[in-house]
mmCIF file of C-alpha atoms and ligand atoms in Angstrom:
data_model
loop_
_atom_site.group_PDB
_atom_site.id
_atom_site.type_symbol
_atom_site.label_atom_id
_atom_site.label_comp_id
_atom_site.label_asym_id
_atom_site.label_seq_id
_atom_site.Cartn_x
_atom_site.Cartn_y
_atom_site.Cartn_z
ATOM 1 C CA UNK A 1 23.610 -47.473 -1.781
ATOM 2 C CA UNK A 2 22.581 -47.912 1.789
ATOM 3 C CA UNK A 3 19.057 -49.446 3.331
ATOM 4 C CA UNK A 4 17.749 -45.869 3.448
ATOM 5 C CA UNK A 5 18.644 -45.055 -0.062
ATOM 6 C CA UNK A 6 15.984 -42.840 -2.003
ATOM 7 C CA UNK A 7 14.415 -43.251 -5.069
ATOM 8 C CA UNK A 8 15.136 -40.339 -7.493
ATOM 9 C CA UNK A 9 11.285 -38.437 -8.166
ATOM 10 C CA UNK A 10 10.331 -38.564 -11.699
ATOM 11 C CA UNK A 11 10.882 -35.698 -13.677
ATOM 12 C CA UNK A 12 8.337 -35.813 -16.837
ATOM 13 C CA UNK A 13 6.471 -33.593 -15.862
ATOM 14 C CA UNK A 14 5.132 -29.937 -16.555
ATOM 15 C CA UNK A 15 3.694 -28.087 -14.512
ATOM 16 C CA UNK A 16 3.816 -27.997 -10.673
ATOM 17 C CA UNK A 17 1.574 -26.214 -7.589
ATOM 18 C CA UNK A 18 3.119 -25.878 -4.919
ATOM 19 C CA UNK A 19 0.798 -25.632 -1.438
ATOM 20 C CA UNK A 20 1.940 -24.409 1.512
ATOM 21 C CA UNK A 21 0.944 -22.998 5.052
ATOM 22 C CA UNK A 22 3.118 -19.991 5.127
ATOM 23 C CA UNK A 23 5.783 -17.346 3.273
ATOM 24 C CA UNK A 24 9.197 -19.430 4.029
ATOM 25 C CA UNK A 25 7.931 -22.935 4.226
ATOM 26 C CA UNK A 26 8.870 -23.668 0.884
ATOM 27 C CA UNK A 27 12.619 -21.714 1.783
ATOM 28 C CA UNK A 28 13.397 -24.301 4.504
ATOM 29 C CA UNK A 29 14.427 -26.701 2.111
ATOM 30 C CA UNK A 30 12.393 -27.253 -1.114
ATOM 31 C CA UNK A 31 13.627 -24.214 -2.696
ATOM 32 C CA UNK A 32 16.610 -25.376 -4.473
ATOM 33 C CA UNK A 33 14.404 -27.911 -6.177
ATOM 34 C CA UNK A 34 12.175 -25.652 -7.280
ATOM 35 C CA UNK A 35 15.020 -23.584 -8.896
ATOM 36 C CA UNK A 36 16.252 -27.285 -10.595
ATOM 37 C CA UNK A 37 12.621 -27.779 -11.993
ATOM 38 C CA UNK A 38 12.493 -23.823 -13.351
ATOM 39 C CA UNK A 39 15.728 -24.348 -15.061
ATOM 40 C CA UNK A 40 14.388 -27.350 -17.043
ATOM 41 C CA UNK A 41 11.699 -25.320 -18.605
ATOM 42 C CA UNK A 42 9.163 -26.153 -16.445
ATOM 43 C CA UNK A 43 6.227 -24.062 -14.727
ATOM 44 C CA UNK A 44 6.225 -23.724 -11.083
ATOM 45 C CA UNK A 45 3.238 -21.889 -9.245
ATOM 46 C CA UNK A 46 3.014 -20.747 -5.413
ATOM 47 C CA UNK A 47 0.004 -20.594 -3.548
ATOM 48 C CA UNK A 48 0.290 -19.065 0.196
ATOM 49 C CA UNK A 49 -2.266 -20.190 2.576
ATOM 50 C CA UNK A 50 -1.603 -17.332 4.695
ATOM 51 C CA UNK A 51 0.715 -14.248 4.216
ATOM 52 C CA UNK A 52 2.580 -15.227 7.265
ATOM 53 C CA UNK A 53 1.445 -11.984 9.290
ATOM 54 C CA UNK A 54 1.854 -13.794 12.992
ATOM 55 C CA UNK A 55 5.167 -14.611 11.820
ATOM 56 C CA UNK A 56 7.320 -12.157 13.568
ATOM 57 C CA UNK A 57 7.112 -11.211 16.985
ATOM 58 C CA UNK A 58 7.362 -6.874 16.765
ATOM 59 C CA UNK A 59 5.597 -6.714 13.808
ATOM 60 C CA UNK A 60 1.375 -6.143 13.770
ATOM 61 C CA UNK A 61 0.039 -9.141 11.945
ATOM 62 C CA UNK A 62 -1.583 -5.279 9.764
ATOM 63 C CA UNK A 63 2.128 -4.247 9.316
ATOM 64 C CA UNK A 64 3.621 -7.689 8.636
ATOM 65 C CA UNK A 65 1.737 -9.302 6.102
ATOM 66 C CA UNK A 66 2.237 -6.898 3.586
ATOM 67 C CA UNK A 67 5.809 -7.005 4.716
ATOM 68 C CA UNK A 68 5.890 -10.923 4.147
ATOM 69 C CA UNK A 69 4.328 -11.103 0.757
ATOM 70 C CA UNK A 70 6.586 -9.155 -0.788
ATOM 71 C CA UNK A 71 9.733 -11.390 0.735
ATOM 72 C CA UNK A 72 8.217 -14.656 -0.598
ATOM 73 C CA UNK A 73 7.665 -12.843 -4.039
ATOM 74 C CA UNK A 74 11.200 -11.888 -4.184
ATOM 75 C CA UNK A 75 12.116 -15.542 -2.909
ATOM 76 C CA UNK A 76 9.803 -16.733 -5.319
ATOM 77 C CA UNK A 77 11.539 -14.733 -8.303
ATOM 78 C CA UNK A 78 15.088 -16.111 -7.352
ATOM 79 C CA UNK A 79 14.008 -19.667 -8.205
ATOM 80 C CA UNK A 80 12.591 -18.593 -11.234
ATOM 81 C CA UNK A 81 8.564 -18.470 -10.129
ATOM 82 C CA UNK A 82 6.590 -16.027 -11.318
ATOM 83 C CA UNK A 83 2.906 -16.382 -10.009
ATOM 84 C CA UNK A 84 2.893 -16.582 -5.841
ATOM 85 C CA UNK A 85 -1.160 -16.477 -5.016
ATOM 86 C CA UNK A 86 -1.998 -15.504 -1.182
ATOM 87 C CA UNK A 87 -5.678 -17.694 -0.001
ATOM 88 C CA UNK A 88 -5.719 -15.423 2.846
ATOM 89 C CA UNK A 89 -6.392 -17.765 5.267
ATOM 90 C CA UNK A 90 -5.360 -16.689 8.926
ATOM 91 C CA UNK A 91 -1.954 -17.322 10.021
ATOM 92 C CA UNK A 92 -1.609 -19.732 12.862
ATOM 93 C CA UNK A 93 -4.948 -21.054 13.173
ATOM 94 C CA UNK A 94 -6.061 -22.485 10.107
ATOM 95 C CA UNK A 95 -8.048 -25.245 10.206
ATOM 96 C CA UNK A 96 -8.178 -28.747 8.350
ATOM 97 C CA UNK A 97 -12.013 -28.733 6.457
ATOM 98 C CA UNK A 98 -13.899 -28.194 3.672
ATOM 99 C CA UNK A 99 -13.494 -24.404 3.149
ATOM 100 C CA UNK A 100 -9.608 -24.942 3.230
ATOM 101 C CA UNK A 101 -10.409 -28.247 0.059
ATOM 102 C CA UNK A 102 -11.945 -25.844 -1.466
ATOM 103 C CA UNK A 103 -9.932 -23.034 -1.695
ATOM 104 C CA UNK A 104 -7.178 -25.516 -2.686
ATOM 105 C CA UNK A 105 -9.085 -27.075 -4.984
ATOM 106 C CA UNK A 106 -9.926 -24.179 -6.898
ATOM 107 C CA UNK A 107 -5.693 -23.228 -7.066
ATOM 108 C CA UNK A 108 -5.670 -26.538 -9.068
ATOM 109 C CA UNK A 109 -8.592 -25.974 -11.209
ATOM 110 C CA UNK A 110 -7.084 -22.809 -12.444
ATOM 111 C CA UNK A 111 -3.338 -23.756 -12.643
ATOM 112 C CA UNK A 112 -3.579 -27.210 -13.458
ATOM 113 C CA UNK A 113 -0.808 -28.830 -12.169
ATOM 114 C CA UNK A 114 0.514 -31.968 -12.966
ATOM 115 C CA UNK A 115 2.016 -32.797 -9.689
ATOM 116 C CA UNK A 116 1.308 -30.849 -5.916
ATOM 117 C CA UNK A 117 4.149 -30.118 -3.897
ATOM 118 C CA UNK A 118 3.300 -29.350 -0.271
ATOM 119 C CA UNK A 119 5.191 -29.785 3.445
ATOM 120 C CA UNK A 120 5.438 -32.605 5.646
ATOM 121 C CA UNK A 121 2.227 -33.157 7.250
ATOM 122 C CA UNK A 122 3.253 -35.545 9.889
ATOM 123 C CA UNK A 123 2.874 -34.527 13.373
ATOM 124 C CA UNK A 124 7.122 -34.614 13.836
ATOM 125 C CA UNK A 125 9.941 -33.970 11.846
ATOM 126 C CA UNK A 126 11.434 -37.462 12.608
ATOM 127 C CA UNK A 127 12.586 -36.673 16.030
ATOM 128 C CA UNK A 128 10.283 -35.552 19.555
ATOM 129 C CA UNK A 129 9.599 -31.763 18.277
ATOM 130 C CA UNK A 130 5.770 -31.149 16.941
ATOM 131 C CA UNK A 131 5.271 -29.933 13.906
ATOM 132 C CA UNK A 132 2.688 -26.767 13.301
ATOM 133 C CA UNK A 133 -0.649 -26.896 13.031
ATOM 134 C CA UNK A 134 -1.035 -24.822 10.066
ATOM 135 C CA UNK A 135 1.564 -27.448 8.527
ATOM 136 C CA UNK A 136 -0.236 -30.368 9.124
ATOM 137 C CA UNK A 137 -3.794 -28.961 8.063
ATOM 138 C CA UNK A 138 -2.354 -27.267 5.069
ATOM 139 C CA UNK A 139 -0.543 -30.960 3.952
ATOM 140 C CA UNK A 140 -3.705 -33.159 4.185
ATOM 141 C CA UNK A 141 -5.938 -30.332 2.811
ATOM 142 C CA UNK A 142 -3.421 -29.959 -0.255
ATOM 143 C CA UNK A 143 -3.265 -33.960 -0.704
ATOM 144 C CA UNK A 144 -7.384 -34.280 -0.762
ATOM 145 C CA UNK A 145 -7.807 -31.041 -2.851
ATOM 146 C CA UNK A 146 -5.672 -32.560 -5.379
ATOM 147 C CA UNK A 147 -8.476 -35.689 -5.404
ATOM 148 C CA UNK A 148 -11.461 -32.883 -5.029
ATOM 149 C CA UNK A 149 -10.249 -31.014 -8.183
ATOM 150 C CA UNK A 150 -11.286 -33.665 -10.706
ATOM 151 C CA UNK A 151 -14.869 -34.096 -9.219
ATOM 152 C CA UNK A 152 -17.176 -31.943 -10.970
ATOM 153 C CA UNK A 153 -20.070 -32.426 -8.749
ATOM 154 C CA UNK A 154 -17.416 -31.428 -5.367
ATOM 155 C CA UNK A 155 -17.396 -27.300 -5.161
ATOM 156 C CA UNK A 156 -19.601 -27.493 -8.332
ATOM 157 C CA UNK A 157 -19.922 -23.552 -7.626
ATOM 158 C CA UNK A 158 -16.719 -22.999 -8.840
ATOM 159 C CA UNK A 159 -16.774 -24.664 -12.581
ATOM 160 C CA UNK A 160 -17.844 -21.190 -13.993
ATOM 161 C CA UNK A 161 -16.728 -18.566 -16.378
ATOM 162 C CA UNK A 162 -14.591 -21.404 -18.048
ATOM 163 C CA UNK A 163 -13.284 -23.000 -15.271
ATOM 164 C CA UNK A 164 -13.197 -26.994 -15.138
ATOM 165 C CA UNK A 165 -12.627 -29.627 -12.986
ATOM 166 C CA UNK A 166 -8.680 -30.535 -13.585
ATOM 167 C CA UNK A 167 -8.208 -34.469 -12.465
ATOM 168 C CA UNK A 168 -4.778 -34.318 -14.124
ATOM 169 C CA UNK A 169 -3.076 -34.172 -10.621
ATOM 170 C CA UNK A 170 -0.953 -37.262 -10.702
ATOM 171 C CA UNK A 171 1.217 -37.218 -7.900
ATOM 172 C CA UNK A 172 1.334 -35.091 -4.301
ATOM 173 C CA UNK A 173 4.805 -34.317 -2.467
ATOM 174 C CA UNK A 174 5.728 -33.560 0.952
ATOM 175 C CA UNK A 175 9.097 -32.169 1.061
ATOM 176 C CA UNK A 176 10.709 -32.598 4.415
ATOM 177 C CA UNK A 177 8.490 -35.247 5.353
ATOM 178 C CA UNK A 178 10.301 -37.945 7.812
ATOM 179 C CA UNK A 179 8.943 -40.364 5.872
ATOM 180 C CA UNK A 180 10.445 -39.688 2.733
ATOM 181 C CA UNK A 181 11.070 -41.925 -0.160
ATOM 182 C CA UNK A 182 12.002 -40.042 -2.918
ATOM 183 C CA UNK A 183 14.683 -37.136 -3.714
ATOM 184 C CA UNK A 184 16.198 -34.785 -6.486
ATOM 185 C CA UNK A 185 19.462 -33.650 -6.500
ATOM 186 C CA UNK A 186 20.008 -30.308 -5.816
ATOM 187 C CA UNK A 187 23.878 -29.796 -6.292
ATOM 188 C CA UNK A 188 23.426 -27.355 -8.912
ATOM 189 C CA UNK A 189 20.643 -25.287 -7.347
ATOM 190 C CA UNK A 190 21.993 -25.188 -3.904
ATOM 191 C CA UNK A 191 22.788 -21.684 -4.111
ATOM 192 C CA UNK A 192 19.837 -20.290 -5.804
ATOM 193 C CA UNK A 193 18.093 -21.919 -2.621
ATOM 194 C CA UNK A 194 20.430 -19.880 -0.419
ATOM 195 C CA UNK A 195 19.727 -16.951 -1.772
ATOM 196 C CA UNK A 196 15.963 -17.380 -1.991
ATOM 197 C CA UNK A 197 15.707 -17.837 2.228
ATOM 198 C CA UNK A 198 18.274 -15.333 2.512
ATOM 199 C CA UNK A 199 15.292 -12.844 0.649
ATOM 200 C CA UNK A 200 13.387 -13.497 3.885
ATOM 201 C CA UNK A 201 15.243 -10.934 5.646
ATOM 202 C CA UNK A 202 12.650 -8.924 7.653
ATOM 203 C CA UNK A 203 11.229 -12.723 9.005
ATOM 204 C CA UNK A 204 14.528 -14.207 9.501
ATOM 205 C CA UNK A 205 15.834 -11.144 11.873
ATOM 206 C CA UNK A 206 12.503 -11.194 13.496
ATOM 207 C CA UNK A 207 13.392 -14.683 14.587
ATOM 208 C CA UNK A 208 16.252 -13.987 16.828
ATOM 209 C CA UNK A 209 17.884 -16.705 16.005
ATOM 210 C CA UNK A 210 21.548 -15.567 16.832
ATOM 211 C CA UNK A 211 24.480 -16.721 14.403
ATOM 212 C CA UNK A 212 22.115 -18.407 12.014
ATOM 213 C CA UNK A 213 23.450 -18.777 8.833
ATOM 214 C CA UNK A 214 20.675 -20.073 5.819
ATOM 215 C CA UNK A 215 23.322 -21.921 3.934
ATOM 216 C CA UNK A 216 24.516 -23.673 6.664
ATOM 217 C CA UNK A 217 21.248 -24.690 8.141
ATOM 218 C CA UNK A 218 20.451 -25.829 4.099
ATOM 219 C CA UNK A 219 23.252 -27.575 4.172
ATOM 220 C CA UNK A 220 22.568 -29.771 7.275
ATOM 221 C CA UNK A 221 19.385 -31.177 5.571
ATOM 222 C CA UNK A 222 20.773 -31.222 2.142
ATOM 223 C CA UNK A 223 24.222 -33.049 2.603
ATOM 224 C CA UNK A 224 22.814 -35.952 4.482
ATOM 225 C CA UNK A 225 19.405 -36.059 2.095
ATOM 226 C CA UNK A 226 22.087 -36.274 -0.602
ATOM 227 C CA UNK A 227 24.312 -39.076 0.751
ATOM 228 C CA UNK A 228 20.800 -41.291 0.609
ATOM 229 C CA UNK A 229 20.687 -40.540 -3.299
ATOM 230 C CA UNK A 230 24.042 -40.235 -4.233
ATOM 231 C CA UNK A 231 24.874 -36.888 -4.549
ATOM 232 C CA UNK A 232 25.955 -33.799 -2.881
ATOM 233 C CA UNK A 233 23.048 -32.286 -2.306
ATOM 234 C CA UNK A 234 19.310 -33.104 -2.609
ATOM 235 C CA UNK A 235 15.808 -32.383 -1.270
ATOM 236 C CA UNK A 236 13.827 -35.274 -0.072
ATOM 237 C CA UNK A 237 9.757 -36.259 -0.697
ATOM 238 C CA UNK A 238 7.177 -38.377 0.443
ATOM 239 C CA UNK A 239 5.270 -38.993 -2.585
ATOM 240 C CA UNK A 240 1.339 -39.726 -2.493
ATOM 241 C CA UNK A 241 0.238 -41.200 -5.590
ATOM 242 C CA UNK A 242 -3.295 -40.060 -6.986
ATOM 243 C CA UNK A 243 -3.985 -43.361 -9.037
ATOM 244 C CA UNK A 244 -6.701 -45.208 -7.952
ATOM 245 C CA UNK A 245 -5.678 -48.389 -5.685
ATOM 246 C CA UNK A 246 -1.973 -47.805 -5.833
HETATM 247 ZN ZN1 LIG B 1 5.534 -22.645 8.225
#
């Protein structure tokens, strides 16, 4: 093991929400995780901020979002995730506040998760490039929401036709974040990962991006991310804990 070893994340767990800004974000590197967790039995859920409609450059954010749902629900399917829920919000500009908690907040009072996975929030990736906006408000919305859920008296509007507050939320993970501590391995999965940002086909040829190749750009997080565990391949996290004073 080296100084920047990780620490493997705990896996006694259920059920899991994941969070995220846009159709993809979870494709750029969580993915094969997600496919690990699904395997062991348990439930994963996605919830879309946005549908990703200013993702591609020729395509009317009308035309595209339809477009883009329907590639993260086949991405989605590949790693063995059934539910994918769309908030709506608009791609590109969303903004960090209290309509954004609560929209998240109400995700976790219906699916009751028993961790939230979300992106890196940080403003860089580790190196000098920004990260999005959408990215960074989604993150820190997703990590208070997961507080907010268990209040009954925040978004108090919501807790009816059965629905409660959920404070069950015990830990919050940003995959990708630079300031990761925690990992899973994701030698077995790797492919299934592949495969699910490979089902982003109408996005990933709106990029432009000439000669890129999914696996190989996987493979240039995952190998290194791995060597810091002890494995081929793994996925890394920064995890937030939700106990009080931890
Ligand atoms: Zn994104």
């Amino acid at each position: 093991m080296t100084d920047d070893a990780l620490l493997p994340l705990t896996e006694d767990w259920d059920r899991a929400l994941v969070v995220v800004a846009h159709p993809d974000d979870v494709e750029f590197g969580a993915a094969a995780a997600v496919a690990r967790w699904t395997r062991q039995g348990k439930t994963v859920v996605y919830c879309m901020v946005t549908s990703g409609e200013a993702g591609i450059d020729g395509l009317s954010p009308e035309e595209c979002a339809p477009v883009r749902e329907a590639e993260e629900r086949e991405s989605a399917a590949i790693v063995g995730v059934e539910t994918v829920e769309f908030l709506g919000f608009p791609d590109g500009v969303i903004e960090f506040g209290v309509p954004l908690r609560a929209a998240i907040a109400e995700q976790i009072r219906r699916h009751r998760p028993d961790i939230v996975i979300t992106g890196n929030f940080r403003d860089t990736w580790g190196g000098r490039s920004p990260n999005q906006a959408d990215h960074i408000a989604v993150g820190r919305a997703a990590l208070h929401a997961s507080q907010d859920a268990g209040n009954r008296w925040i978004f108090r509007e919501q807790l009816t036709d059965g629905l409660e507050p959920w404070g069950g939320v015990r830990e919050v993970w940003a995959a990708g974040s630079p300031q990761s501590t925690h990992a899973v391995d994701t030698t077995d999965t790797f492919d299934a990962g592949v495969a699910s940002l490979l089902a982003h086909r109408a996005y990933i040829e709106g990029l432009g991006w000439e000669h890129f190749d999914p696996a190989e750009f996987l493979e240039g997080m995952s190998r290194p991310t791995g060597r810091r565990l002890g494995v081929t391949h793994a996925a890394a996290f920064e995890v937030f804990s939700m106990s009080f004073g931890e």
